[in-house]
Coordinates of C-alpha atoms (C1' of nucleotides) in Angstrom, one line a residue:
Chain A
M9 CA 61.3 -0.4 10.0
K10 CA 60.2 -1.8 13.2
G11 CA 60.5 0.5 16.2
V12 CA 61.5 -2.2 19.0
A13 CA 63.9 -3.7 16.5
I14 CA 65.6 -0.5 15.5
F15 CA 65.6 0.4 19.4
V16 CA 67.5 -2.8 20.1
V17 CA 69.9 -2.9 17.9
Q18 CA 70.8 0.7 18.7
R19 CA 71.0 0.4 22.5
R20 CA 72.9 -3.0 22.0
K21 CA 75.5 -1.2 19.6
A22 CA 75.6 1.5 22.4
L23 CA 76.6 -0.8 24.8
K24 CA 78.9 -2.8 22.5
L25 CA 77.4 -5.9 22.9
T26 CA 77.1 -8.9 20.6
Q27 CA 73.8 -10.4 20.0
Q28 CA 75.2 -13.3 21.8
Q29 CA 76.3 -11.2 24.9
L30 CA 73.0 -9.5 24.9
A31 CA 70.9 -13.1 24.3
D32 CA 73.0 -14.3 27.5
K33 CA 72.1 -11.4 29.7
A34 CA 68.7 -11.3 28.8
G35 CA 68.5 -14.9 29.3
V36 CA 67.0 -15.7 25.8
G37 CA 68.2 -17.3 23.0
L38 CA 70.6 -16.1 20.4
R39 CA 68.1 -16.8 17.6
F40 CA 65.3 -14.8 19.8
V41 CA 67.7 -11.7 19.5
R42 CA 68.1 -12.0 15.8
E43 CA 64.5 -12.5 15.3
L44 CA 63.9 -9.2 17.2
E45 CA 66.2 -7.2 15.7
G46 CA 65.0 -8.7 12.1
G47 CA 61.7 -7.2 13.3
K48 CA 59.9 -10.5 13.6
P49 CA 56.1 -9.4 14.5
T50 CA 55.2 -12.8 16.1
L51 CA 57.4 -12.5 19.3
R52 CA 56.1 -13.1 22.6
M53 CA 55.8 -10.2 24.5
D54 CA 57.5 -11.5 27.6
K55 CA 60.5 -12.4 25.9
V56 CA 61.1 -8.9 24.2
N57 CA 60.8 -7.6 27.9
D58 CA 63.4 -9.6 29.1
V59 CA 65.6 -8.1 26.3
L60 CA 64.0 -4.4 26.8
R61 CA 64.6 -4.7 30.8
L62 CA 68.4 -4.6 30.0
F63 CA 67.8 -1.0 28.7
G64 CA 65.6 -0.1 31.5
C65 CA 62.8 -0.3 29.1
E66 CA 59.5 -2.1 28.4
L67 CA 56.7 -2.9 25.9
G68 CA 54.0 -0.3 26.3
A69 CA 51.3 1.4 23.8
V70 CA 52.6 4.3 21.7
P71 CA 51.0 6.2 19.1
M72 CA 51.0 4.8 15.6
S73 CA 53.7 6.3 13.4
R74 CA 52.6 8.6 10.8
K75 CA 53.0 6.1 7.9
E76 CA 51.3 3.3 9.8
V77 CA 48.5 5.8 10.2
D78 CA 47.9 6.7 6.8
D79 CA 47.6 3.5 5.1
Q80 CA 45.4 2.3 8.0
D81 CA 42.0 0.8 7.5
P82 CA 39.6 3.6 7.4
R83 CA 36.9 2.1 9.5
T84 CA 39.2 1.6 12.2
D85 CA 39.1 5.3 13.3
A86 CA 35.4 5.5 12.5
Chain B
M13 CA 49.2 -3.4 37.1
K14 CA 50.2 -3.9 33.7
G15 CA 50.2 -0.7 31.6
V16 CA 49.0 -2.2 28.3
A17 CA 46.1 -4.1 29.9
I18 CA 45.2 -0.9 31.5
F19 CA 45.3 1.0 28.5
V20 CA 43.2 -1.3 26.6
V21 CA 40.5 -1.4 29.1
Q22 CA 40.2 2.3 29.7
R23 CA 40.3 2.7 25.8
R24 CA 37.5 0.0 25.2
K25 CA 35.2 1.2 27.7
A26 CA 35.6 5.0 26.6
L27 CA 34.4 3.4 23.0
K28 CA 31.8 1.7 24.9
L29 CA 32.7 -1.7 23.4
T30 CA 32.0 -5.1 25.0
Q31 CA 34.8 -7.3 25.0
Q32 CA 33.2 -9.3 22.2
Q33 CA 32.9 -6.5 19.8
L34 CA 36.8 -5.4 20.3
A35 CA 37.7 -8.9 19.9
D36 CA 35.6 -8.8 16.6
K37 CA 37.1 -5.6 15.2
A38 CA 40.4 -6.5 16.3
G39 CA 40.0 -9.9 14.5
V40 CA 41.2 -12.0 17.5
G41 CA 39.7 -14.2 19.6
L42 CA 37.4 -13.2 22.9
R43 CA 39.6 -15.3 24.5
F44 CA 42.8 -13.2 23.9
V45 CA 41.0 -10.0 24.5
R46 CA 40.6 -11.3 28.0
E47 CA 43.9 -12.2 28.7
L48 CA 45.2 -9.1 27.4
E49 CA 43.2 -7.0 29.6
G50 CA 44.0 -9.5 32.6
G51 CA 47.7 -8.7 32.0
K52 CA 48.8 -11.9 30.6
P53 CA 52.6 -11.4 29.9
T54 CA 53.1 -14.0 27.5
L55 CA 50.9 -12.9 24.7
R56 CA 52.2 -12.5 21.1
M57 CA 53.1 -9.2 20.0
D58 CA 51.2 -9.2 16.6
K59 CA 48.1 -10.0 18.4
V60 CA 48.2 -7.4 20.7
N61 CA 49.2 -5.0 17.9
D62 CA 45.8 -6.0 16.1
V63 CA 43.9 -4.9 19.2
L64 CA 46.0 -1.4 20.0
R65 CA 45.7 -0.4 16.2
L66 CA 42.0 0.1 16.8
F67 CA 43.1 3.0 19.2
G68 CA 45.7 4.1 17.1
C69 CA 48.3 2.9 18.9
E70 CA 51.3 0.1 18.6
L71 CA 53.6 -1.5 21.0
G72 CA 56.7 0.4 21.6
A73 CA 59.6 0.5 24.1
V74 CA 58.9 2.7 26.6
P75 CA 60.9 3.4 30.1
M76 CA 60.1 1.2 32.7
S77 CA 57.7 2.4 35.4
R78 CA 59.4 3.7 38.7
K79 CA 58.4 0.8 40.7
E80 CA 59.7 -1.9 38.4
V81 CA 62.9 0.1 38.0
D82 CA 63.4 -0.2 41.8
D83 CA 63.1 -3.7 42.3
Q84 CA 65.3 -4.8 39.5
D85 CA 68.3 -6.9 39.1
P86 CA 71.2 -4.2 40.3
R87 CA 73.4 -5.8 37.8
T88 CA 71.1 -4.8 35.0
D89 CA 72.2 -1.2 35.1
A90 CA 75.8 -1.7 36.0
Chain C
dA22 C1' 13.9 -10.0 42.2
dT23 C1' 14.5 -12.1 37.9
dA24 C1' 16.4 -11.7 33.3
dA25 C1' 20.0 -10.5 30.4
dA26 C1' 24.1 -9.1 29.4
dT27 C1' 29.0 -9.1 30.7
dT28 C1' 33.1 -11.0 32.3
dA29 C1' 35.5 -15.2 34.5
dT30 C1' 37.1 -19.9 34.6
dA31 C1' 38.3 -24.6 32.9
dC32 C1' 39.1 -28.1 29.1
dC33 C1' 40.7 -29.7 24.4
dT34 C1' 43.3 -29.0 20.1
dG35 C1' 46.0 -27.2 16.6
dA36 C1' 49.5 -24.2 15.1
dT37 C1' 53.9 -22.1 16.2
dA38 C1' 57.4 -19.8 19.1
dG39 C1' 61.6 -20.4 21.3
dG40 C1' 65.9 -22.8 21.4
dG41 C1' 69.6 -25.9 20.3
dT42 C1' 72.4 -27.2 16.6
dA43 C1' 74.6 -27.1 11.9
dT44 C1' 75.9 -24.7 7.2
dA45 C1' 77.0 -20.8 4.4
dG46 C1' 78.2 -16.3 3.2
dA47 C1' 78.9 -11.6 3.9
dA48 C1' 80.9 -7.7 6.7
dT49 C1' 84.0 -6.2 9.9
dG50 C1' 88.3 -5.7 12.0
dG51 C1' 93.2 -7.3 13.2
Chain D
dC12 C1' 95.5 -13.1 5.1
dC13 C1' 92.8 -14.6 9.2
dA14 C1' 89.4 -14.4 13.1
dT15 C1' 85.2 -12.5 14.8
dT16 C1' 80.5 -11.2 14.2
dC17 C1' 76.5 -10.9 12.0
dT18 C1' 72.9 -12.8 8.7
dA19 C1' 70.1 -16.1 6.8
dT20 C1' 68.9 -20.6 6.0
dA21 C1' 67.2 -25.2 7.4
dC22 C1' 65.9 -29.3 10.7
dC23 C1' 64.1 -31.1 15.3
dC24 C1' 61.9 -31.1 19.6
dT25 C1' 59.0 -29.0 23.5
dA26 C1' 56.4 -26.0 25.5
dT27 C1' 52.4 -23.0 25.1
dC28 C1' 49.4 -19.4 22.7
dA29 C1' 45.0 -18.7 20.6
dG30 C1' 40.8 -19.8 19.7
dG31 C1' 36.5 -22.7 20.4
dT32 C1' 33.4 -24.1 23.7
dA33 C1' 31.2 -24.8 27.9
dT34 C1' 30.0 -23.7 32.4
dA35 C1' 29.5 -20.2 36.2
dA36 C1' 30.0 -16.2 38.5
dT37 C1' 29.3 -11.0 38.4
dT38 C1' 27.3 -7.2 36.9
dT39 C1' 23.7 -4.4 35.1
dA40 C1' 19.0 -3.2 33.9
dT41 C1' 14.1 -3.9 33.8

DNA sequence: ATAAATTATACCTGATAGGGTATAGAATGG
DNA sequence: CCATTCTATACCCTATCAGGTATAATTTAT
């Protein structure tokens, strides 16, 4: 599903952290971590970055995944 | 400065679009495009993605830039 | 130089993100 | 079995994002 969501879940488990521990380390709420891992699209970038920083990462522009490119508005690429 | 901000400015100019035109195409407000290009950190991911989609991109986790890695909280990487 | 276009700021408002808390159920592990 | 963890709701509250509008500064073009 959502790229960042999957990424966070994998990295968190790799470090053997609970959502609560990750939330504490990142300085965000537990609710936020759950919404992040659940793929909520309307999250604020700064909060997401607070979490990604623990993994040495940050939000950046990346090429859209193949599937998303396919069912995109044709006009977009015109 | 901010990765995504620079990216948007460059791509927009490459397409010879004004901030207004970009805002219209993306379905976001002109104010938002300006704050995005200005590097405001608290923007909502869905809105940012509305813009990046025009460039065939989306927000994703990327490795932190060297400088950011340097002045990071040491405990982070412990 | 002057007009036009583009970008930058500031103010106001409605909508909502984020957080805290509580409850319930489902996995997971001892 | 029982404890822990995770998921999924819901409610309430505060902070603020996003957009509209207006003004001003800056850039660009004629």
